[in-house]
Coordinates of C-alpha atoms in Angstrom, one line a residue:
M87 CA 181.1 233.9 112.3
D88 CA 178.9 235.2 109.5
S89 CA 175.7 236.9 110.5
L90 CA 172.4 235.4 109.6
F91 CA 170.4 238.5 110.8
L92 CA 172.5 241.7 110.8
T93 CA 173.3 241.6 107.1
D94 CA 171.8 245.0 106.3
P95 CA 174.0 248.1 106.6
P96 CA 174.4 249.5 110.1
G97 CA 171.6 251.7 111.1
V98 CA 168.8 249.3 110.1
F99 CA 166.6 248.6 113.1
V100 CA 167.4 245.4 115.1
T101 CA 164.6 243.7 117.0
K102 CA 165.1 242.0 120.4
E103 CA 164.4 238.6 118.8
Q104 CA 167.0 239.2 116.1
A105 CA 169.6 240.3 118.6
I106 CA 169.1 237.3 120.8
A107 CA 169.2 234.9 117.9
E108 CA 172.5 236.5 116.7
F109 CA 173.8 236.3 120.3
F110 CA 173.2 232.6 120.3
Q111 CA 174.7 232.1 116.9
H112 CA 177.7 234.2 117.6
N113 CA 178.5 232.0 120.7
Q114 CA 177.5 228.7 119.0
I115 CA 174.8 228.1 121.6
D116 CA 171.8 226.1 120.6
P117 CA 168.7 227.9 121.9
A118 CA 166.7 224.7 121.6
Q119 CA 168.9 223.0 124.1
I120 CA 169.4 225.6 126.8
A121 CA 168.7 223.1 129.5
R122 CA 171.8 221.0 128.6
Y123 CA 174.1 223.9 129.4
L124 CA 173.0 224.0 133.1
D125 CA 173.5 227.7 133.0
P126 CA 170.7 229.8 134.7
K127 CA 172.1 233.0 133.0
L128 CA 170.9 231.7 129.6
E129 CA 167.4 230.7 130.7
R130 CA 164.5 233.0 129.9
L131 CA 166.9 235.4 128.1
S132 CA 164.2 237.3 126.4
E133 CA 162.5 238.2 129.7
K134 CA 165.9 239.2 131.1
V135 CA 166.6 241.5 128.2
D136 CA 163.4 243.3 128.9
Q137 CA 164.5 243.8 132.5
W138 CA 168.0 244.9 131.5
L139 CA 166.6 247.5 129.1
A140 CA 164.0 248.9 131.5
I141 CA 166.1 252.0 132.4
V142 CA 167.0 252.6 128.7
K143 CA 164.9 255.0 126.7
P144 CA 163.1 253.2 123.8
S145 CA 165.0 255.4 121.3
D146 CA 168.3 254.1 122.7
R147 CA 167.5 250.4 123.1
E148 CA 168.6 249.4 119.6
L149 CA 172.2 250.4 120.5
F150 CA 172.2 248.0 123.3
L151 CA 170.6 245.2 121.2
R152 CA 173.4 245.6 118.7
L153 CA 176.0 245.2 121.4
L154 CA 174.2 242.1 122.7
S155 CA 174.2 240.6 119.2
R156 CA 178.1 240.7 119.2
Y157 CA 178.5 239.8 122.9
T158 CA 180.9 236.9 123.7
Y159 CA 179.5 234.5 126.2
L160 CA 181.7 231.5 127.0
T161 CA 179.8 228.6 128.3
N162 CA 181.5 225.9 130.5
E163 CA 181.9 223.7 127.4
A164 CA 183.3 226.6 125.3
S165 CA 185.8 227.6 127.9
V166 CA 187.1 224.0 128.3
R167 CA 187.4 223.7 124.5
R168 CA 189.5 226.9 124.4
Y169 CA 191.9 225.7 127.1
H170 CA 192.2 222.3 125.3
E171 CA 193.1 224.1 122.0
G172 CA 195.5 226.4 123.9
I173 CA 197.4 223.3 125.2
H174 CA 197.8 222.1 121.6
I175 CA 199.1 225.5 120.6
L176 CA 201.5 225.5 123.6
T177 CA 202.8 222.0 122.7
E178 CA 203.9 223.4 119.3
K179 CA 205.6 226.3 121.0
L180 CA 207.5 224.0 123.3
Q181 CA 209.3 222.2 120.5
P182 CA 212.1 224.7 119.9
F183 CA 212.9 224.5 123.6
G184 CA 213.0 220.7 123.6
L185 CA 210.3 220.7 126.3
S186 CA 207.1 218.7 126.8
L187 CA 204.1 219.4 128.9
C188 CA 205.4 217.4 131.9
D189 CA 208.3 219.9 132.2
L190 CA 205.9 222.8 132.9
L191 CA 204.3 224.3 136.0
F192 CA 201.0 226.1 135.3
I193 CA 200.3 229.1 137.5
S194 CA 196.9 230.8 137.7
T195 CA 196.4 234.3 139.1
E196 CA 196.0 234.4 142.9
S197 CA 192.8 235.8 144.3
S198 CA 193.0 238.3 147.1
D199 CA 189.7 236.9 148.4
K200 CA 189.3 233.9 150.7
R201 CA 186.2 232.9 148.8
K202 CA 185.8 231.0 145.5
S203 CA 187.1 233.1 142.6
G204 CA 187.4 232.9 138.8
S205 CA 190.8 231.4 139.1
D206 CA 189.3 228.3 140.6
H207 CA 187.3 227.8 137.4
V208 CA 190.3 228.5 135.3
R209 CA 192.3 225.7 136.9
T210 CA 189.4 223.3 136.7
D211 CA 188.6 224.1 133.0
L212 CA 192.3 223.9 132.1
H213 CA 192.6 220.5 133.6
R214 CA 189.3 219.0 132.4
L215 CA 190.3 217.8 128.9
C216 CA 194.0 217.7 129.6
M217 CA 194.1 214.9 132.2
G218 CA 196.8 212.5 131.2
Q219 CA 198.8 215.4 129.6
I220 CA 198.9 217.6 132.6
D221 CA 198.9 216.3 136.2
A222 CA 196.9 218.2 138.8
C223 CA 200.0 218.8 140.8
Q224 CA 201.3 220.9 137.9
I225 CA 198.6 223.5 138.3
V226 CA 198.9 225.9 141.3
A227 CA 196.9 228.8 142.6
S228 CA 199.7 230.3 144.5
T229 CA 203.5 230.0 144.5
C230 CA 204.1 231.9 147.8
R231 CA 204.0 228.6 149.7
L232 CA 206.4 226.9 147.3
S233 CA 210.2 226.8 147.7
A234 CA 212.8 227.1 145.0
D235 CA 213.7 223.5 145.6
E236 CA 210.1 222.4 144.8
L237 CA 210.3 224.3 141.5
A238 CA 213.7 223.0 140.5
G239 CA 212.2 220.1 138.6
Y240 CA 210.3 222.4 136.3
R241 CA 212.0 223.7 133.1
G242 CA 209.3 226.2 132.1
F243 CA 206.4 228.1 133.5
V244 CA 202.9 228.9 132.1
F245 CA 200.9 231.8 133.6
V246 CA 197.2 231.2 132.9
D247 CA 194.2 233.5 133.1
D248 CA 190.8 233.6 131.5
I249 CA 191.0 237.2 130.1
V250 CA 193.8 239.7 129.6
G251 CA 191.8 243.0 129.5
T252 CA 194.2 245.6 130.8
G253 CA 197.0 243.1 131.5
F254 CA 197.4 244.5 135.0
T255 CA 196.5 241.3 136.9
L256 CA 198.7 239.0 135.0
R257 CA 201.6 241.4 135.0
R258 CA 201.4 241.5 138.8
T259 CA 201.2 237.7 139.0
I260 CA 204.3 237.2 136.8
S261 CA 206.3 240.0 138.4
S262 CA 205.5 238.6 141.9
F263 CA 206.7 235.2 140.8
L264 CA 210.0 236.5 139.4
D265 CA 210.6 238.7 142.4
Q266 CA 210.2 235.6 144.6
F267 CA 212.2 233.3 142.3
P268 CA 214.6 235.5 140.3
D269 CA 216.7 232.5 139.2
F270 CA 213.8 231.6 136.8
I271 CA 213.8 234.9 134.9
N272 CA 215.6 233.3 132.0
A273 CA 213.5 230.1 132.0
P274 CA 211.0 229.7 129.1
L275 CA 207.9 231.7 130.2
F276 CA 204.5 231.4 128.6
M277 CA 201.1 233.1 129.0
L278 CA 198.0 231.2 128.2
C279 CA 194.7 233.1 127.9
I280 CA 191.4 232.2 126.3
V281 CA 190.1 235.8 125.9
P282 CA 193.0 238.1 125.1
T283 CA 192.7 241.7 124.0
D284 CA 195.2 243.6 121.8
A285 CA 195.6 246.4 124.3
G286 CA 196.1 244.0 127.2
L287 CA 198.7 241.9 125.4
S288 CA 200.6 244.9 124.3
Y289 CA 200.7 246.3 127.8
L290 CA 201.7 243.0 129.4
I291 CA 204.5 242.2 126.9
G292 CA 205.8 245.8 126.9
Q293 CA 205.9 246.0 130.7
L294 CA 207.7 242.7 131.1
K295 CA 210.3 243.7 128.4
K296 CA 211.2 246.6 130.6
R297 CA 212.4 244.0 133.1
D298 CA 214.2 242.1 130.3
V299 CA 211.6 239.3 130.6
N300 CA 210.4 237.6 127.5
I301 CA 206.9 236.1 127.7
I302 CA 205.5 233.9 124.9
P303 CA 201.8 234.4 124.5
V304 CA 199.6 231.3 123.7
Y305 CA 196.2 231.9 122.2
N306 CA 194.2 231.5 119.0
Q307 CA 194.0 234.8 117.0
E308 CA 190.2 234.2 116.7
W309 CA 189.9 234.6 120.5
I310 CA 191.0 238.3 120.5
A311 CA 188.1 240.2 122.0
V312 CA 187.0 243.2 120.0
P313 CA 185.9 246.2 122.1
A314 CA 182.4 247.5 121.8
F315 CA 181.7 249.8 118.9
Q316 CA 184.6 248.4 116.8
H317 CA 182.4 245.8 115.1
A318 CA 182.2 247.3 111.7
D319 CA 179.2 245.2 110.7
I320 CA 177.0 246.7 113.4
F321 CA 178.4 250.3 113.9
A322 CA 179.2 252.4 110.9
A323 CA 182.2 254.8 111.4
S324 CA 179.8 257.8 110.9
E325 CA 177.7 256.8 113.9
R326 CA 180.3 255.3 116.2
D327 CA 181.1 258.4 118.2
D328 CA 177.4 259.2 118.8
A329 CA 176.8 255.6 119.8
I330 CA 179.6 255.7 122.3
E331 CA 178.4 258.9 123.9
R332 CA 174.8 257.6 124.2
V333 CA 175.9 254.4 125.9
R334 CA 178.3 256.3 128.1
K335 CA 175.4 258.3 129.5
Y336 CA 173.8 255.1 130.9
E337 CA 177.2 253.7 132.0
A338 CA 177.8 256.9 134.0
L339 CA 174.4 256.5 135.8
I340 CA 175.2 252.9 136.7
D341 CA 178.8 253.6 137.7
A342 CA 177.7 256.5 140.0
Y343 CA 175.6 254.2 142.2
M344 CA 178.5 252.5 144.0
K345 CA 181.4 254.8 143.1
D346 CA 184.8 253.6 144.0
P347 CA 187.1 256.6 144.3
E348 CA 190.0 254.5 143.0
K349 CA 188.2 253.1 140.0
S350 CA 185.8 254.0 137.3
Y351 CA 183.7 251.5 135.4
I352 CA 182.3 253.9 132.7
L353 CA 182.6 251.8 129.6
G354 CA 184.3 249.1 131.6
F355 CA 187.3 249.2 133.9
W356 CA 189.9 251.5 132.4
G357 CA 187.5 252.1 129.5
C358 CA 188.2 248.6 128.1
R359 CA 184.8 248.5 126.4
Q360 CA 184.6 244.8 126.4
L361 CA 181.6 242.6 125.6
V362 CA 182.6 239.4 127.4
S363 CA 181.1 237.1 130.0
F364 CA 182.2 233.6 131.3
Y365 CA 179.6 231.2 132.6
Y366 CA 181.0 231.8 136.1
N367 CA 181.3 235.6 136.0
T368 CA 181.6 238.8 134.0
P369 CA 184.9 240.7 134.0
N370 CA 184.8 244.3 135.1
N371 CA 186.4 245.2 131.8
T372 CA 183.0 244.7 130.2
L373 CA 180.6 247.6 129.9
C374 CA 179.0 247.8 133.3
T375 CA 175.5 247.9 132.0
F376 CA 175.9 244.2 131.4
W377 CA 177.0 243.3 134.9
R378 CA 176.5 245.9 137.6
W379 CA 173.5 246.0 139.9
T380 CA 171.8 249.2 141.1
D381 CA 168.5 249.9 142.7
S382 CA 167.1 250.8 139.3
H383 CA 169.1 248.6 137.0
T384 CA 169.1 244.8 136.5
P385 CA 172.2 243.6 134.6
L386 CA 172.0 240.9 132.0
F387 CA 175.0 238.9 133.2
P388 CA 175.6 239.9 136.8
R389 CA 179.1 240.0 138.2
E390 CA 179.7 238.2 141.5
K391 CA 181.6 239.8 144.4
Q392 CA 180.3 243.3 143.7
P393 CA 180.2 245.8 146.6
Q394 CA 177.7 244.5 149.1
I395 CA 174.1 244.6 147.8
R396 CA 171.8 245.9 150.4
L397 CA 169.3 243.5 151.9
K398 CA 166.6 246.0 151.1
Y399 CA 167.6 245.7 147.4
L400 CA 167.5 241.9 147.5
Q401 CA 164.1 242.0 149.1
S402 CA 162.8 244.3 146.4
V403 CA 164.0 242.2 143.4
K404 CA 160.6 240.6 142.7
R405 CA 158.8 243.9 143.1
K406 CA 161.1 245.6 140.6
K407 CA 160.7 242.8 138.1
D408 CA 156.9 243.1 138.3
D409 CA 157.2 246.9 137.8
N410 CA 159.5 246.5 134.8
A411 CA 157.2 243.9 133.3
Y412 CA 154.2 246.3 133.7
R413 CA 156.2 249.2 132.2
I414 CA 157.2 247.1 129.2
K415 CA 153.6 245.9 128.6
A416 CA 152.4 249.5 128.9
E417 CA 154.9 250.7 126.3
Q418 CA 153.9 247.9 124.0
R419 CA 150.2 248.8 124.3
T420 CA 151.0 252.4 123.5
E421 CA 153.0 251.5 120.5
E422 CA 150.2 249.2 119.2
K423 CA 147.8 252.2 119.4

């Protein structure tokens, strides 16, 4: 989408108001009708941006505002629209196989957690505008309880996920299915995703080819998520490396708070550098400054199911918000002088 605000060459100062306006425009969200989205993450966004940038030096805040201006935020309505469009794209890809939607089983990634997960939203959003085309019994969360006999009536399989960041999760899902049901390895296999990345798709397709498995991706090219710092309209090539290093400094501070020895989230899981959130959660592929809580950092779009947040922290949220608000006002008074 063309920019209304960031039309000057990269390097021109971007204000908070401009970045927020561009964020709303980029995501086709009407700021005058925030209440209709029923999404608390979008409410009082200006105040939340202040809290988010509280640990960032004033000289570095413009970098983060530029990232926000190109941040992809999928509301419930936008997610459903993408799945609906994906089903139309899938229908066209079925024609050479002589298949229709009723011939397919849709398989979402299985959560390792007993609690509600993103895959629950995936299945609901997929089904919402496709009732009548896809029956609820065609959408499953897990195939481990199904028998080969129960799958015999299906002539093709569609693996569904909201984002393919690294491609690791979907590869495991597909490989597990084929290990369990090897007779279907030559059946038409499809992958439907509403936020693909070039790197994730390349990895997924390449890994499956090593098993002589052909997977047909289903998505709109416009949905490809561009990593942070690769938006040429907000970061000139000459400043890109410096911008990455300056943001990396803050990412490292946030990442170190609850360090997982098996994983690093500096610039996102496996350095994916994504700028993506869904109305129900933020993928860990996204820069962790946008989603990770610490004692000193308030994320803009918090990720659920993070390592346990201490009760002491939860009890101090209001105090920190008040402190951040005081600090911001103090800085503004200093600048005015």
